[in-house]
Coordinates of C-alpha atoms in Angstrom, one line a residue:
X74 CA -78.3 -77.2 -35.4
X75 CA -81.9 -78.0 -33.7
X76 CA -85.1 -76.3 -34.7
X77 CA -87.0 -74.1 -32.7
X78 CA -90.6 -74.3 -33.0
X79 CA -92.1 -70.7 -31.7
X80 CA -95.9 -71.5 -29.6
X81 CA -98.9 -69.0 -30.3
X82 CA -100.3 -67.1 -28.4
X83 CA -102.3 -64.3 -27.2
X84 CA -100.0 -61.2 -26.8
X85 CA -100.0 -58.9 -24.0
X86 CA -101.4 -55.0 -24.4
X87 CA -98.9 -52.1 -25.6
X88 CA -99.9 -50.3 -22.4
X89 CA -99.8 -53.7 -19.9
X90 CA -96.2 -54.0 -21.6
X91 CA -95.1 -50.2 -20.7
X92 CA -96.6 -50.6 -17.2
X93 CA -94.7 -53.9 -16.6
X94 CA -91.5 -51.8 -17.4
X95 CA -92.6 -48.6 -15.5
X96 CA -93.1 -51.7 -12.2
X97 CA -89.6 -53.3 -12.7
X98 CA -87.2 -50.1 -13.5
X99 CA -86.2 -50.3 -10.1
X100 CA -84.1 -53.6 -11.1
X101 CA -82.0 -51.8 -13.8
X102 CA -81.8 -49.0 -11.2
X103 CA -80.3 -50.9 -8.6
X104 CA -78.2 -52.9 -10.8
X105 CA -76.5 -49.5 -12.3
X106 CA -75.5 -48.6 -8.9
X107 CA -74.0 -51.8 -7.7
X108 CA -72.0 -51.6 -11.4
X109 CA -70.7 -48.3 -9.7
X110 CA -70.0 -49.6 -6.4
X111 CA -68.1 -52.2 -8.0
X112 CA -66.5 -49.8 -10.8
X113 CA -67.1 -52.1 -13.5
X114 CA -67.3 -49.8 -16.6
X115 CA -63.7 -48.5 -14.8
X116 CA -62.7 -52.0 -15.1
X117 CA -63.5 -51.8 -19.0
X118 CA -62.0 -49.1 -19.4
X119 CA -59.5 -50.3 -21.5
X120 CA -61.6 -53.1 -23.7
X121 CA -63.9 -56.4 -22.9
X122 CA -62.2 -58.5 -20.2
X123 CA -63.6 -61.8 -19.1
X124 CA -66.1 -62.6 -16.2
X125 CA -63.3 -64.4 -14.6
X126 CA -60.8 -61.4 -15.1
X127 CA -63.0 -59.2 -13.6
X128 CA -64.8 -60.9 -10.5
X129 CA -60.7 -61.4 -9.4
X130 CA -60.3 -57.2 -9.7
X131 CA -63.9 -56.3 -8.3
X132 CA -63.5 -59.3 -5.0
X133 CA -67.0 -61.0 -6.3
X134 CA -68.3 -64.5 -6.9
X135 CA -67.2 -65.3 -10.3
X136 CA -70.6 -67.4 -11.0
X137 CA -73.1 -64.9 -9.4
X138 CA -70.9 -61.5 -11.5
X139 CA -71.9 -63.5 -14.9
X140 CA -75.3 -63.3 -13.9
X141 CA -75.2 -60.0 -13.1
X142 CA -73.2 -58.9 -16.2
X143 CA -75.7 -60.3 -18.3
X144 CA -78.4 -58.0 -16.9
X145 CA -76.4 -55.0 -17.2
X146 CA -76.1 -57.0 -20.8
X147 CA -79.8 -56.8 -21.3
X148 CA -80.2 -53.1 -20.1
X149 CA -77.8 -51.4 -22.9
X150 CA -74.9 -51.3 -20.0
X151 CA -72.6 -53.5 -21.3
X152 CA -72.2 -56.0 -24.6
X153 CA -71.2 -59.4 -24.8
X154 CA -69.0 -59.8 -27.7
X155 CA -68.1 -63.6 -26.8
X156 CA -69.3 -65.7 -24.1
X157 CA -68.4 -64.6 -21.2
X158 CA -66.5 -61.5 -22.4
X159 CA -67.9 -58.3 -21.5
X160 CA -67.7 -54.6 -22.4
X161 CA -69.0 -51.0 -22.5
X162 CA -71.5 -49.8 -24.7
X163 CA -71.7 -45.9 -25.1
X164 CA -74.1 -45.8 -22.8
X165 CA -72.0 -47.8 -20.7
X166 CA -68.9 -45.3 -21.4
X167 CA -70.5 -42.8 -18.9
X168 CA -70.7 -44.9 -15.6
X169 CA -66.9 -44.6 -16.0
X170 CA -65.4 -42.6 -12.8
X171 CA -63.0 -41.0 -14.7
X172 CA -64.6 -39.6 -18.3
X173 CA -65.7 -35.8 -18.7
X174 CA -69.6 -36.9 -18.9
X175 CA -69.3 -39.7 -16.2
X176 CA -72.5 -40.0 -14.3
X177 CA -70.6 -42.7 -11.9
X178 CA -72.1 -40.1 -9.0
X179 CA -75.6 -39.6 -9.6
X180 CA -75.2 -43.1 -10.1
X181 CA -73.8 -43.4 -6.6
X182 CA -76.1 -41.2 -5.0
X183 CA -79.9 -41.8 -7.3
X184 CA -79.7 -44.9 -7.6
X185 CA -78.5 -46.1 -3.9
X186 CA -80.6 -48.0 -1.8
X187 CA -80.4 -45.6 0.6
X188 CA -82.7 -43.1 -2.1
X189 CA -84.5 -46.2 -2.9
X190 CA -85.4 -46.3 0.7
X191 CA -86.6 -42.6 0.5
X192 CA -89.2 -43.5 -2.1
X193 CA -90.2 -46.5 -0.1
X194 CA -91.9 -43.6 2.5
X195 CA -94.5 -41.8 -0.2
X196 CA -97.3 -43.2 0.5
X197 CA -95.7 -42.3 4.6
X198 CA -95.5 -38.9 3.3
X199 CA -98.8 -38.8 1.8
X200 CA -100.5 -40.2 4.0
X201 CA -99.1 -37.4 7.0
X202 CA -97.6 -34.6 4.8
X203 CA -94.8 -34.9 6.5
X204 CA -90.8 -35.4 5.4
X205 CA -90.1 -37.8 7.9
X206 CA -86.4 -37.0 7.1
X207 CA -86.2 -33.6 8.4
X208 CA -88.1 -34.2 11.2
X209 CA -85.4 -33.3 13.7
X210 CA -84.7 -29.9 11.3
X211 CA -81.2 -29.9 12.1
X212 CA -80.3 -32.5 9.5
X213 CA -81.1 -29.9 7.3
X214 CA -77.8 -28.2 8.3
X215 CA -75.4 -31.3 9.1
X216 CA -72.2 -31.0 7.4
X217 CA -71.9 -34.6 5.0
X218 CA -69.6 -37.1 5.4
X219 CA -66.7 -36.0 3.6
X220 CA -67.6 -39.1 0.6
X221 CA -71.0 -37.7 -0.1
X222 CA -69.7 -34.3 -0.2
X223 CA -67.4 -35.6 -3.0
X224 CA -70.5 -37.2 -4.7
X225 CA -72.6 -34.1 -4.6
X226 CA -69.9 -32.3 -6.0
X227 CA -69.0 -34.6 -9.1
X228 CA -73.2 -34.6 -9.5
X229 CA -73.5 -31.1 -9.5
X230 CA -70.6 -31.1 -12.2
X231 CA -72.5 -32.9 -14.9
X232 CA -75.9 -31.2 -14.7
X233 CA -73.8 -27.5 -14.5
X234 CA -71.9 -28.6 -17.6
X235 CA -75.2 -29.3 -19.0
X236 CA -77.0 -26.3 -18.3
X237 CA -74.2 -23.4 -17.7
X238 CA -73.8 -22.5 -21.1
X239 CA -77.7 -22.2 -22.2
X240 CA -78.3 -20.2 -19.2
X241 CA -75.8 -17.7 -20.4
X242 CA -76.7 -17.5 -23.8
X243 CA -80.5 -16.8 -23.1
X244 CA -79.3 -13.9 -20.5
X245 CA -77.8 -10.8 -21.3
X246 CA -75.0 -10.0 -18.1
X247 CA -73.2 -7.0 -20.1
X248 CA -75.6 -4.2 -17.9
X249 CA -74.1 -5.9 -14.7
X250 CA -70.8 -4.5 -12.5
X251 CA -71.2 -7.3 -9.6
X252 CA -73.3 -10.5 -10.0
X253 CA -73.6 -12.6 -6.4
X254 CA -74.8 -16.4 -7.1
X255 CA -76.2 -17.3 -3.8
X256 CA -76.2 -20.8 -2.7
X257 CA -73.9 -21.6 -6.0
X258 CA -72.5 -24.5 -5.1
X259 CA -69.2 -25.2 -7.0
X260 CA -69.6 -21.6 -9.3
X261 CA -70.0 -23.7 -12.5
X262 CA -72.7 -21.5 -13.0
X263 CA -71.3 -17.6 -11.5
X264 CA -67.6 -18.9 -13.6
X265 CA -69.3 -18.9 -17.1
X266 CA -71.3 -16.0 -16.6
X267 CA -67.8 -14.1 -15.3
X268 CA -65.9 -15.4 -18.2
X269 CA -68.2 -14.5 -20.9
X270 CA -68.3 -11.1 -19.4
X271 CA -64.8 -10.0 -19.1
X272 CA -64.2 -7.2 -16.2
X273 CA -67.5 -9.0 -14.2
X274 CA -67.1 -9.2 -10.2
X275 CA -68.4 -12.5 -9.4
X276 CA -69.1 -13.1 -5.8
X277 CA -70.1 -17.0 -5.1
X278 CA -71.9 -17.5 -1.8
X279 CA -73.0 -21.7 -0.1
X280 CA -72.5 -23.4 2.9
X281 CA -68.3 -23.6 4.7
X282 CA -68.4 -27.4 3.7
X283 CA -68.7 -27.0 0.2
X284 CA -66.0 -24.2 0.2
X285 CA -63.1 -26.1 -0.4
X286 CA -64.8 -28.3 -3.3
X287 CA -65.9 -24.9 -4.9
X288 CA -62.1 -23.7 -4.2
X289 CA -60.3 -26.9 -6.5
X290 CA -63.1 -26.7 -9.1
X291 CA -63.3 -23.2 -9.5
X292 CA -58.8 -23.3 -9.9
X293 CA -59.1 -25.2 -13.1
X294 CA -62.5 -23.4 -14.7
X295 CA -62.5 -20.6 -17.5
X296 CA -63.9 -17.1 -15.1
X297 CA -63.4 -19.4 -11.6
X298 CA -60.0 -17.5 -10.5
X299 CA -62.0 -13.9 -10.7
X300 CA -64.7 -15.3 -8.0
X301 CA -64.7 -14.4 -4.5
X302 CA -65.9 -17.1 -2.8
X303 CA -68.2 -16.4 0.7
X304 CA -69.1 -19.0 3.5
X305 CA -72.6 -17.8 5.1
X306 CA -76.2 -19.0 5.8
X307 CA -78.7 -17.5 3.1
X308 CA -80.9 -17.4 5.9
X309 CA -79.0 -15.0 7.7
X310 CA -77.7 -12.6 5.0
X311 CA -76.1 -12.2 1.5
X312 CA -73.0 -10.4 0.6
X313 CA -74.0 -6.7 -0.1
X314 CA -73.3 -4.2 -3.2
X315 CA -74.5 -6.7 -6.5
X316 CA -76.7 -5.3 -8.7
X317 CA -77.8 -8.9 -9.8
X318 CA -78.5 -12.0 -7.4
X319 CA -78.8 -15.3 -9.1
X320 CA -80.5 -18.7 -7.8
X321 CA -79.8 -21.5 -9.3
X322 CA -82.6 -24.6 -8.0
X323 CA -82.2 -22.9 -4.8
X324 CA -86.1 -22.0 -3.8
X325 CA -86.9 -25.5 -4.6
X326 CA -85.6 -26.6 -1.7
X327 CA -87.2 -24.7 0.8
X328 CA -91.0 -24.3 1.5
X329 CA -92.1 -20.4 0.8
X330 CA -91.9 -18.4 3.9
X331 CA -88.0 -19.7 4.2
X332 CA -87.9 -18.6 0.6
X333 CA -89.4 -15.5 1.1
X334 CA -86.9 -15.3 3.6
X335 CA -83.4 -15.7 1.3
X336 CA -85.4 -13.6 -1.1
X337 CA -86.2 -10.7 1.0
X338 CA -82.4 -11.2 2.3
X339 CA -81.3 -10.4 -1.4
X340 CA -83.8 -7.3 -1.5
X341 CA -81.9 -6.2 1.3
X342 CA -78.7 -6.5 -0.2
X343 CA -78.9 -5.1 -3.4
X344 CA -78.5 -1.9 -5.3
X345 CA -81.6 0.4 -5.7
X346 CA -82.6 -0.7 -8.8
X347 CA -81.2 -4.2 -8.5
X348 CA -82.5 -7.3 -10.5
X349 CA -82.9 -11.2 -9.5
X350 CA -82.7 -14.5 -11.5
X351 CA -84.4 -18.1 -10.3
X352 CA -83.2 -20.7 -12.3
X353 CA -85.4 -23.3 -11.5
X354 CA -88.4 -25.7 -13.4
X355 CA -91.5 -23.8 -13.6
X356 CA -94.4 -26.0 -13.4
X357 CA -97.2 -26.0 -16.5
X358 CA -100.8 -25.7 -14.8
X359 CA -101.2 -28.7 -16.3
X360 CA -99.0 -31.9 -17.0
X361 CA -99.5 -34.5 -19.4
X362 CA -96.6 -37.5 -20.3
X363 CA -94.2 -35.4 -22.1
X364 CA -90.4 -35.0 -21.3
X365 CA -91.2 -32.1 -20.2
X366 CA -93.9 -32.6 -17.6
X367 CA -91.8 -35.7 -16.5
X368 CA -89.1 -33.7 -15.6
X369 CA -91.4 -31.4 -13.4
X370 CA -93.1 -34.1 -12.4
X371 CA -90.3 -36.5 -10.8
X372 CA -88.3 -33.3 -9.3
X373 CA -91.1 -32.2 -7.4
X374 CA -92.2 -35.5 -5.5
X375 CA -88.3 -35.9 -5.2
X376 CA -88.5 -32.8 -3.1
X377 CA -92.0 -33.6 -1.0
X378 CA -89.7 -36.7 -0.4
X379 CA -86.2 -34.8 0.6
X380 CA -86.4 -31.4 1.9
X381 CA -88.3 -29.5 3.8
X382 CA -91.4 -27.8 2.7
X383 CA -89.2 -27.7 -0.8
X384 CA -91.3 -28.4 -3.9
X385 CA -91.4 -27.0 -7.6
X386 CA -93.4 -24.2 -8.3
X387 CA -95.8 -22.9 -11.4
X388 CA -95.4 -19.3 -12.6
X389 CA -98.4 -18.0 -10.7
X390 CA -96.5 -19.8 -7.4
X391 CA -93.0 -17.7 -8.3
X392 CA -94.4 -14.6 -8.2
X393 CA -96.3 -15.0 -5.1
X394 CA -93.0 -15.4 -3.3
X395 CA -91.8 -12.6 -4.8
X396 CA -94.2 -10.0 -4.6
X397 CA -93.4 -10.9 -0.5
X398 CA -89.8 -10.6 -0.5
X399 CA -90.8 -7.2 -2.2
X400 CA -89.7 -7.9 -6.2
X401 CA -92.3 -7.8 -9.3
X402 CA -91.5 -10.4 -11.6
X403 CA -90.6 -9.1 -15.0
X404 CA -90.5 -12.3 -17.6
X405 CA -89.8 -15.2 -17.7
X406 CA -87.0 -17.0 -20.4
X407 CA -87.3 -20.5 -21.4
X408 CA -83.7 -22.6 -21.2
X409 CA -83.3 -25.7 -22.9
X410 CA -80.4 -27.2 -20.9
X411 CA -78.5 -29.7 -22.8
X412 CA -78.9 -33.2 -21.0
X413 CA -82.5 -33.0 -21.1
X414 CA -83.4 -32.3 -25.3
X415 CA -86.3 -30.4 -23.8
X416 CA -87.5 -26.7 -22.3
X417 CA -87.8 -28.5 -19.1
X418 CA -85.7 -25.2 -17.2
X419 CA -86.6 -21.5 -16.7
X420 CA -84.6 -18.0 -15.9
X421 CA -87.3 -15.9 -13.7
X422 CA -86.2 -12.3 -14.2
X423 CA -87.4 -10.1 -11.3
X424 CA -86.4 -6.4 -10.5
X425 CA -86.3 -4.9 -6.9
X426 CA -89.8 -2.5 -6.1

């Protein structure tokens, strides 16, 4: 065996190494997206395979693919038990499209070139204060292509799976008779509420293009068969007669004026003495380098890049919005979603004045 002599030198400061990792983080993100696009994890579902087989199955060049797969090994997504043979790690398992805890759809959307291009426009947004993506206005309401709807639905399912249980455990829904989930997507949260509170009536409101996906999802979800699905525009109106209205991750998509419009429609529709629950990120008054601050800050800048005036808000911000819509903020209930491992979500309860 040939002896290898390691030459000495000056070690780079740990802080510089950490900054370098931040600078090049998009390399690994892009690689994970391409791995999802090629369905590499699905091809490895039955165990490790040699690179030639993977190249044939994915219609790629074997020599190029070998170099790419070794990048995924260095990132912890794959392992190379024998030279030129690759298998999934525990991390890579979640890139499969056919497993319960799949992040395939998340990788296809949040690590896509289109998403990275959006972040590439951050400097322009900071200089102009305008989100170019929605300059024309109508883009907010346009119906996405079917493949985008499918990925959106799958992504929502992952995040909902590890959030709804925490919300249901944290809040007492027993005094409610009718709960209206405004902009509730596939209805995962509402289904969990109904399943935990037999006899409760649930109404799900969202845009028409999501209804078919919602029906399919609720048909196989506990509590889902007891939910009425309604197509509508929450800027115009929401179903009337509920004594509790839930808006999960809705208000952060919109500026103050449009947020107040949605909240005022809920106020108008609910029974006297009704309650409102906002399930949102509540920003701290001062940020630090904690996981909770990181989640809030990333989401806030994502809203800056992706929505017409959307933002994450502080407790004081929410209080002002609620007061303008005729509500009084009654309490904040911290929630620890299982997918974050930290207190990163808050139930904001308000009562109708």
